[in-house]
mmCIF file of C-alpha atoms in Angstrom:
data_model
loop_
_atom_site.group_PDB
_atom_site.id
_atom_site.type_symbol
_atom_site.label_atom_id
_atom_site.label_comp_id
_atom_site.label_asym_id
_atom_site.label_seq_id
_atom_site.Cartn_x
_atom_site.Cartn_y
_atom_site.Cartn_z
ATOM 1 C CA MET A 1 132.150 36.098 120.635
ATOM 2 C CA ALA A 2 129.861 38.857 119.242
ATOM 3 C CA GLU A 3 132.105 42.069 119.053
ATOM 4 C CA GLY A 4 131.759 45.949 117.919
ATOM 5 C CA ARG A 5 135.039 45.319 115.607
ATOM 6 C CA GLY A 6 134.303 46.419 112.377
ATOM 7 C CA THR A 7 131.142 47.948 112.911
ATOM 8 C CA VAL A 8 130.695 50.035 109.825
ATOM 9 C CA LEU A 9 128.076 52.498 107.999
ATOM 10 C CA ALA A 10 126.601 52.463 104.380
ATOM 11 C CA ILE A 11 124.275 54.222 102.447
ATOM 12 C CA GLY A 12 122.605 54.799 98.986
ATOM 13 C CA GLU A 13 119.914 56.567 97.934
ATOM 14 C CA GLN A 14 116.446 55.246 97.645
ATOM 15 C CA ALA A 15 113.953 55.512 94.419
ATOM 16 C CA ASP A 16 111.276 56.888 96.525
ATOM 17 C CA PHE A 17 110.378 56.577 99.729
ATOM 18 C CA ASP A 18 109.323 52.816 100.350
ATOM 19 C CA THR A 19 111.681 51.140 97.793
ATOM 20 C CA VAL A 20 114.655 49.588 99.754
ATOM 21 C CA GLN A 21 118.394 50.548 98.006
ATOM 22 C CA THR A 22 120.572 47.432 97.843
ATOM 23 C CA THR A 23 123.564 48.749 96.070
ATOM 24 C CA TYR A 24 125.186 51.414 97.796
ATOM 25 C CA THR A 25 127.564 54.587 97.081
ATOM 26 C CA GLN A 26 129.669 54.929 100.046
ATOM 27 C CA ALA A 27 130.663 53.879 103.730
ATOM 28 C CA TYR A 28 131.787 55.023 106.039
ATOM 29 C CA ARG A 29 133.562 54.240 109.897
ATOM 30 C CA ILE A 30 131.998 54.197 112.723
ATOM 31 C CA THR A 31 132.265 55.114 116.422
ATOM 32 C CA SER A 32 128.496 54.402 117.680
ATOM 33 C CA GLU A 33 125.312 53.159 116.709
ATOM 34 C CA THR A 34 122.232 53.228 119.069
ATOM 35 C CA LEU A 35 119.586 51.582 116.954
ATOM 36 C CA GLY A 36 117.835 49.233 118.856
ATOM 37 C CA GLY A 37 114.025 47.715 119.220
ATOM 38 C CA GLN A 38 111.900 49.473 117.062
ATOM 39 C CA ALA A 39 107.932 48.803 118.707
ATOM 40 C CA VAL A 40 106.330 50.973 120.642
ATOM 41 C CA ARG A 41 103.907 49.340 122.435
ATOM 42 C CA TRP A 42 100.573 50.004 125.573
ATOM 43 C CA ARG A 43 99.000 48.543 127.975
ATOM 44 C CA GLY A 44 94.751 48.351 127.355
ATOM 45 C CA ARG A 45 93.818 51.536 129.228
ATOM 46 C CA ASP A 46 89.919 50.300 128.825
ATOM 47 C CA ALA A 47 90.452 50.638 133.394
ATOM 48 C CA LEU A 48 87.104 47.470 134.207
ATOM 49 C CA SER A 49 89.039 45.177 132.270
ATOM 50 C CA GLN A 50 92.059 43.663 134.295
ATOM 51 C CA GLY A 51 93.477 39.579 135.728
ATOM 52 C CA SER A 52 92.521 38.244 138.884
ATOM 53 C CA ALA A 53 95.719 39.796 139.832
ATOM 54 C CA GLY A 54 94.959 43.752 138.475
ATOM 55 C CA LEU A 55 97.106 43.672 135.589
ATOM 56 C CA ARG A 56 96.055 44.608 132.299
ATOM 57 C CA HIS A 57 95.486 41.580 129.935
ATOM 58 C CA MET A 58 97.216 42.680 126.892
ATOM 59 C CA MET A 59 99.397 45.066 124.895
ATOM 60 C CA PHE A 60 98.486 47.478 121.601
ATOM 61 C CA GLU A 61 101.091 47.840 119.186
ATOM 62 C CA GLU A 62 101.196 51.803 118.705
ATOM 63 C CA GLY A 63 103.665 51.809 116.055
ATOM 64 C CA ILE A 64 107.253 50.785 114.715
ATOM 65 C CA ASP A 65 109.179 54.036 115.838
ATOM 66 C CA VAL A 66 112.845 53.916 114.275
ATOM 67 C CA ALA A 67 114.816 57.005 115.824
ATOM 68 C CA PHE A 68 118.688 56.148 116.839
ATOM 69 C CA ASP A 69 121.823 57.729 116.648
ATOM 70 C CA VAL A 70 125.741 57.519 114.527
ATOM 71 C CA GLU A 71 128.521 58.982 115.001
ATOM 72 C CA LEU A 72 131.528 58.454 112.465
ATOM 73 C CA GLU A 73 135.134 59.812 112.028
ATOM 74 C CA ALA A 74 134.608 63.242 109.760
ATOM 75 C CA THR A 75 137.089 63.008 106.469
ATOM 76 C CA LEU A 76 138.711 65.476 104.144
ATOM 77 C CA GLU A 77 137.524 63.215 100.773
ATOM 78 C CA GLY A 78 134.455 60.504 100.249
ATOM 79 C CA MET A 79 131.467 61.463 102.640
ATOM 80 C CA GLY A 80 130.330 63.704 99.516
ATOM 81 C CA MET A 81 126.885 61.771 99.585
ATOM 82 C CA LEU A 82 126.362 62.235 103.708
ATOM 83 C CA TRP A 83 126.907 66.071 102.703
ATOM 84 C CA LYS A 84 124.593 65.793 100.566
ATOM 85 C CA HIS A 85 121.781 64.226 103.129
ATOM 86 C CA ILE A 86 123.097 67.023 106.152
ATOM 87 C CA LEU A 87 123.409 69.596 104.125
ATOM 88 C CA TRP A 88 120.238 69.243 101.327
ATOM 89 C CA ASP A 89 122.972 70.604 98.807
ATOM 90 C CA ALA A 90 124.380 68.764 96.340
ATOM 91 C CA ALA A 91 127.337 71.198 96.192
ATOM 92 C CA THR A 92 128.775 73.481 93.424
ATOM 93 C CA THR A 93 132.471 71.691 92.142
ATOM 94 C CA THR A 94 134.515 73.715 90.321
ATOM 95 C CA GLY A 95 138.464 73.742 89.467
ATOM 96 C CA SER A 96 140.556 70.291 87.588
ATOM 97 C CA GLY A 97 142.423 68.717 90.708
ATOM 98 C CA PRO A 98 142.224 69.698 93.390
ATOM 99 C CA TYR A 99 138.621 70.547 93.558
ATOM 100 C CA THR A 100 136.135 72.477 95.407
ATOM 101 C CA HIS A 101 132.832 71.666 96.606
ATOM 102 C CA THR A 102 130.485 74.622 97.718
ATOM 103 C CA ARG A 103 127.322 74.184 100.057
ATOM 104 C CA GLU A 104 124.858 75.570 101.381
ATOM 105 C CA ILE A 105 121.882 75.322 103.550
ATOM 106 C CA THR A 106 118.372 75.060 102.047
ATOM 107 C CA GLY A 107 115.344 74.583 102.645
ATOM 108 C CA THR A 108 114.582 71.825 100.049
ATOM 109 C CA ARG A 109 115.202 68.314 101.148
ATOM 110 C CA PRO A 110 116.841 65.996 98.198
ATOM 111 C CA SER A 111 114.334 64.311 96.720
ATOM 112 C CA VAL A 112 114.827 60.852 97.999
ATOM 113 C CA PRO A 113 115.833 58.992 101.013
ATOM 114 C CA LEU A 114 119.044 56.584 102.237
ATOM 115 C CA THR A 115 118.345 53.773 102.928
ATOM 116 C CA MET A 116 121.399 52.698 105.139
ATOM 117 C CA GLU A 117 123.225 49.430 106.447
ATOM 118 C CA ILE A 118 124.748 49.516 109.734
ATOM 119 C CA VAL A 119 127.190 46.165 109.530
ATOM 120 C CA ARG A 120 127.416 44.391 113.348
ATOM 121 C CA GLY A 121 131.251 44.279 113.577
ATOM 122 C CA ASN A 122 131.999 40.577 113.683
ATOM 123 C CA THR A 123 129.012 38.933 113.709
ATOM 124 C CA GLY A 124 127.942 38.806 110.022
ATOM 125 C CA LYS A 125 124.541 40.672 110.273
ATOM 126 C CA SER A 126 123.300 44.495 109.560
ATOM 127 C CA ASP A 127 120.482 46.387 110.703
ATOM 128 C CA VAL A 128 119.227 47.681 106.934
ATOM 129 C CA VAL A 129 116.501 51.151 107.831
ATOM 130 C CA THR A 130 114.421 51.877 104.679
ATOM 131 C CA GLY A 131 113.791 55.585 104.215
ATOM 132 C CA ALA A 132 116.188 57.016 106.667
ATOM 133 C CA ARG A 133 115.947 61.078 107.068
ATOM 134 C CA ILE A 134 118.929 63.113 108.802
ATOM 135 C CA THR A 135 117.170 65.250 111.201
ATOM 136 C CA SER A 136 120.058 66.577 112.949
ATOM 137 C CA ALA A 137 123.952 66.765 112.623
ATOM 138 C CA GLU A 138 126.439 67.615 114.588
ATOM 139 C CA TRP A 139 130.112 68.374 114.040
ATOM 140 C CA SER A 140 132.759 68.773 117.103
ATOM 141 C CA VAL A 141 136.562 68.554 118.332
ATOM 142 C CA ALA A 142 138.467 69.295 121.377
ATOM 143 C CA VAL A 143 142.087 69.236 121.758
ATOM 144 C CA GLY A 144 143.732 65.587 121.496
ATOM 145 C CA GLU A 145 140.559 64.331 119.276
ATOM 146 C CA LEU A 146 139.969 63.944 115.926
ATOM 147 C CA VAL A 147 136.404 65.915 114.064
ATOM 148 C CA LYS A 148 133.818 63.512 114.690
ATOM 149 C CA VAL A 149 129.924 64.068 113.059
ATOM 150 C CA LYS A 150 127.285 62.714 115.238
ATOM 151 C CA ILE A 151 123.961 62.415 113.221
ATOM 152 C CA SER A 152 120.255 61.741 114.097
ATOM 153 C CA VAL A 153 117.992 59.617 111.962
ATOM 154 C CA ILE A 154 114.455 59.257 110.841
ATOM 155 C CA GLY A 155 113.665 55.801 109.208
ATOM 156 C CA LYS A 156 110.432 54.342 107.989
ATOM 157 C CA SER A 157 111.897 50.440 109.054
ATOM 158 C CA ALA A 158 114.530 48.804 110.178
ATOM 159 C CA ALA A 159 115.300 44.866 109.741
ATOM 160 C CA ARG A 160 117.812 42.854 111.162
ATOM 161 C CA GLN A 161 119.429 40.749 108.067
ATOM 162 C CA ASN A 162 122.525 38.846 106.653
ATOM 163 C CA THR A 163 124.934 41.472 105.544
ATOM 164 C CA GLY A 164 124.787 42.921 102.384
ATOM 165 C CA THR A 165 127.100 43.714 99.546
ATOM 166 C CA ILE A 166 129.444 46.518 101.288
ATOM 167 C CA PRO A 167 131.293 49.351 99.184
ATOM 168 C CA SER A 168 135.246 49.953 100.400
ATOM 169 C CA LEU A 169 135.468 52.751 103.170
ATOM 170 C CA SER A 170 135.042 55.826 101.805
ATOM 171 C CA GLY A 171 137.658 58.766 102.717
ATOM 172 C CA ALA A 172 140.775 56.186 103.337
ATOM 173 C CA ARG A 173 142.244 57.522 106.952
ATOM 174 C CA LEU A 174 141.892 60.776 105.413
ATOM 175 C CA VAL A 175 140.745 61.862 109.348
ATOM 176 C CA VAL A 176 140.255 65.593 110.677
ATOM 177 C CA LYS A 177 143.126 66.228 113.057
ATOM 178 C CA HIS A 178 142.708 68.522 115.832
ATOM 179 C CA HIS A 179 146.140 69.932 115.163
ATOM 180 C CA LYS A 180 145.311 70.690 111.343
ATOM 181 C CA LEU A 181 142.802 73.509 112.249
ATOM 182 C CA THR A 182 143.867 76.225 109.907
ATOM 183 C CA SER A 183 146.372 79.352 111.439
ATOM 184 C CA ALA A 184 143.557 81.378 111.869
ATOM 185 C CA GLY A 185 141.863 79.639 114.438
ATOM 186 C CA VAL A 186 138.306 80.905 114.599
ATOM 187 C CA THR A 187 137.558 83.797 112.620
ATOM 188 C CA TRP A 188 134.648 86.384 113.350
ATOM 189 C CA ASN A 189 134.147 89.958 113.403
ATOM 190 C CA SER A 190 137.349 90.434 112.116
ATOM 191 C CA GLY A 191 139.134 88.730 114.750
ATOM 192 C CA SER A 192 140.938 85.827 114.939
ATOM 193 C CA TYR A 193 141.229 83.315 118.006
ATOM 194 C CA ALA A 194 142.849 80.114 118.991
ATOM 195 C CA LEU A 195 139.746 77.394 120.149
ATOM 196 C CA ARG A 196 140.116 74.831 122.845
ATOM 197 C CA SER A 197 136.808 72.728 121.395
ATOM 198 C CA PHE A 198 133.725 73.401 118.987
ATOM 199 C CA SER A 199 130.688 71.677 118.772
ATOM 200 C CA LEU A 200 128.423 72.955 115.317
ATOM 201 C CA LYS A 201 124.898 71.829 115.455
ATOM 202 C CA LEU A 202 122.395 71.785 112.477
ATOM 203 C CA ASP A 203 119.007 70.985 113.318
ATOM 204 C CA ARG A 204 116.495 70.291 110.900
ATOM 205 C CA LYS A 205 113.801 69.366 113.840
ATOM 206 C CA LEU A 206 111.794 66.372 111.062
ATOM 207 C CA ALA A 207 109.058 64.943 112.944
ATOM 208 C CA ARG A 208 107.529 60.978 112.581
ATOM 209 C CA ASN A 209 104.554 61.767 110.504
ATOM 210 C CA ASP A 210 101.760 59.112 111.390
ATOM 211 C CA LYS A 211 98.348 58.193 110.092
ATOM 212 C CA LEU A 212 95.640 55.754 110.816
ATOM 213 C CA GLY A 213 96.451 52.537 108.949
ATOM 214 C CA SER A 214 100.185 52.457 109.186
ATOM 215 C CA LEU A 215 102.305 51.705 111.834
ATOM 216 C CA TYR A 216 105.294 53.221 110.011
ATOM 217 C CA THR A 217 105.700 56.993 109.548
ATOM 218 C CA GLY A 218 105.384 58.609 106.523
ATOM 219 C CA GLU A 219 107.982 61.657 105.226
ATOM 220 C CA PRO A 220 108.695 63.172 108.014
ATOM 221 C CA PRO A 221 107.886 67.009 108.436
ATOM 222 C CA ALA A 222 109.542 70.020 109.715
ATOM 223 C CA SER A 223 108.046 70.483 113.334
ATOM 224 C CA ASP A 224 109.684 73.660 113.809
ATOM 225 C CA PHE A 225 112.679 76.326 112.337
ATOM 226 C CA THR A 226 115.837 74.969 111.266
ATOM 227 C CA ASP A 227 118.671 75.987 113.974
ATOM 228 C CA VAL A 228 122.102 75.977 113.349
ATOM 229 C CA THR A 229 123.980 77.062 116.574
ATOM 230 C CA CYS A 230 127.936 77.011 116.888
ATOM 231 C CA GLU A 231 129.472 76.222 121.055
ATOM 232 C CA ILE A 232 133.258 77.290 121.391
ATOM 233 C CA THR A 233 135.721 77.204 124.633
ATOM 234 C CA ARG A 234 138.995 79.783 123.589
ATOM 235 C CA VAL A 235 141.027 81.198 126.848
ATOM 236 C CA GLN A 236 139.272 83.699 128.119
ATOM 237 C CA ALA A 237 142.008 86.886 126.898
ATOM 238 C CA ASP A 238 139.709 90.267 126.686
ATOM 239 C CA GLU A 239 136.550 91.217 126.610
ATOM 240 C CA VAL A 240 135.847 91.376 122.593
ATOM 241 C CA TRP A 241 133.257 88.805 123.303
ATOM 242 C CA ARG A 242 131.564 89.740 125.693
ATOM 243 C CA THR A 243 131.047 93.107 124.112
ATOM 244 C CA ALA A 244 129.725 92.123 120.939
ATOM 245 C CA HIS A 245 127.277 89.265 123.067
ATOM 246 C CA GLU A 246 126.075 93.192 124.653
ATOM 247 C CA ALA A 247 126.604 94.728 120.874
ATOM 248 C CA GLY A 248 124.326 92.308 119.243
ATOM 249 C CA THR A 249 126.453 92.236 116.257
ATOM 250 C CA GLN A 250 126.570 90.129 113.897
ATOM 251 C CA SER A 251 129.139 88.740 111.016
ATOM 252 C CA ASP A 252 129.921 85.406 109.195
ATOM 253 C CA LEU A 253 131.640 82.554 111.739
ATOM 254 C CA VAL A 254 135.050 80.604 110.044
ATOM 255 C CA ILE A 255 136.169 77.614 111.242
ATOM 256 C CA GLY A 256 137.992 75.479 108.476
ATOM 257 C CA PHE A 257 141.009 72.633 108.500
ATOM 258 C CA THR A 258 143.939 71.276 106.664
ATOM 259 C CA ASP A 259 145.658 68.933 105.753
ATOM 260 C CA GLY A 260 147.936 68.972 102.329
ATOM 261 C CA THR A 261 145.681 69.762 99.780
ATOM 262 C CA ARG A 262 142.833 68.711 101.137
ATOM 263 C CA SER A 263 140.637 71.107 103.474
ATOM 264 C CA ILE A 264 137.204 70.868 105.136
ATOM 265 C CA THR A 265 136.058 74.281 105.866
ATOM 266 C CA TRP A 266 132.146 75.414 107.864
ATOM 267 C CA THR A 267 131.064 78.760 107.371
ATOM 268 C CA VAL A 268 128.176 80.017 109.959
ATOM 269 C CA GLN A 269 126.595 83.008 108.216
ATOM 270 C CA SER A 270 125.548 86.251 109.859
ATOM 271 C CA ALA A 271 125.892 84.477 113.511
ATOM 272 C CA MET A 272 124.683 86.528 116.793
ATOM 273 C CA ILE A 273 126.198 85.789 120.447
ATOM 274 C CA THR A 274 123.582 84.776 122.653
ATOM 275 C CA ALA A 275 125.783 83.595 125.208
ATOM 276 C CA CYS A 276 128.400 84.024 126.420
ATOM 277 C CA SER A 277 130.060 83.167 129.906
ATOM 278 C CA ASP A 278 133.871 83.075 131.639
ATOM 279 C CA PRO A 279 133.576 81.518 135.504
ATOM 280 C CA ILE A 280 136.185 80.489 137.914
ATOM 281 C CA SER A 281 136.186 77.389 138.946
ATOM 282 C CA ALA A 282 140.030 76.808 138.978
ATOM 283 C CA VAL A 283 143.273 78.482 139.102
ATOM 284 C CA GLY A 284 144.593 77.834 136.476
ATOM 285 C CA GLU A 285 143.437 79.704 132.501
ATOM 286 C CA ILE A 286 140.024 81.358 132.436
ATOM 287 C CA MET A 287 138.040 79.594 130.074
ATOM 288 C CA GLN A 288 134.959 81.620 128.032
ATOM 289 C CA SER A 289 132.600 80.058 125.835
ATOM 290 C CA ALA A 290 130.177 81.326 123.202
ATOM 291 C CA THR A 291 127.067 80.237 121.900
ATOM 292 C CA PHE A 292 126.705 81.944 118.278
ATOM 293 C CA VAL A 293 123.100 81.071 116.264
ATOM 294 C CA ALA A 294 123.194 81.536 112.839
ATOM 295 C CA LEU A 295 120.364 84.312 110.997
ATOM 296 C CA ASP A 296 119.309 84.155 107.671
ATOM 297 C CA ASP A 297 119.972 87.367 106.054
ATOM 298 C CA ASP A 298 118.043 87.030 102.863
ATOM 299 C CA THR A 299 121.070 87.077 101.375
ATOM 300 C CA ASP A 300 123.185 83.206 102.988
ATOM 301 C CA PRO A 301 120.704 80.856 104.099
ATOM 302 C CA GLY A 302 123.243 80.492 107.516
ATOM 303 C CA LEU A 303 125.822 77.652 107.199
ATOM 304 C CA LYS A 304 128.173 77.187 104.006
ATOM 305 C CA GLN A 305 130.530 73.797 104.319
ATOM 306 C CA VAL A 306 133.888 74.161 101.670
ATOM 307 C CA GLU A 307 135.490 70.649 100.982
ATOM 308 C CA VAL A 308 138.958 70.643 98.963
ATOM 309 C CA ASN A 309 140.011 67.772 97.708
ATOM 310 C CA SER A 310 140.971 65.133 94.708
ATOM 311 C CA GLN A 311 136.999 63.719 94.329
ATOM 312 C CA ALA A 312 135.672 65.057 90.680
ATOM 313 C CA THR A 313 131.969 65.592 91.641
ATOM 314 C CA GLY A 314 130.272 66.595 95.137
ATOM 315 C CA GLU A 315 128.269 62.953 95.705
ATOM 316 C CA ALA A 316 131.945 61.446 95.758
ATOM 317 C CA ALA A 317 133.235 64.346 98.029
#
């Protein structure tokens, strides 16, 4: 019986956009993936050509569309290669153990894309995606949960084949637990706030790059400006966020998790509240939700991630 247990994602950098990588750098436990059939076809549109019952005669291939999502548990160690291809920064590493890896988003993507192999549970089969670029990533957690990261991917091609050699799973079980949020909670504009949930999204807005003569996309370009947004829910205890929203206040927003000597911290730089609401629909505590948007202030690009762990290099981190 085909079962999803044991499904993992392995990644490795290619030599160029077209050449599949068969040696993987890291592998991760995943909670879901959506890669399915990729062929896009349409029925012939010449209105005068039809069968006796009025049906079209044939289908035509429009393209091979490799676009899918993967959700996985974030870990405090062993995700450096994935972070590099999300943030487009290989990290500046300091220290002598534990090491500090600092990454800030850039506008220059890694020079080569990834090969991604999704091992399909106990089936002995994998989906291997070449030319994979991560167009968006979303970190999220709520009370009682682990921090997860959901990535959206555009690839050139995908093929189902026998499972290859997969490296040991990265990060052991160093998952990011909700109750390991730093004691400050989230800090913004000189205040500290307790959270019920947060969601942080980086959206590169990459799009297919189709050309005559091929069914496959080329290197996907950006279709719009990059967005960094953070949605936070807290118990509504004051009017500080509503007042700041109306005033157009900008400040760095910081969220971090620490477990022993390891930690991961995000800074949403020059963040402004673009939406703030605290509706009442029950007799319990009033919840307040706010959406923060990062802006580039010509000094900080908008999002920084800092990992502290035992790995000596940014790509292993």
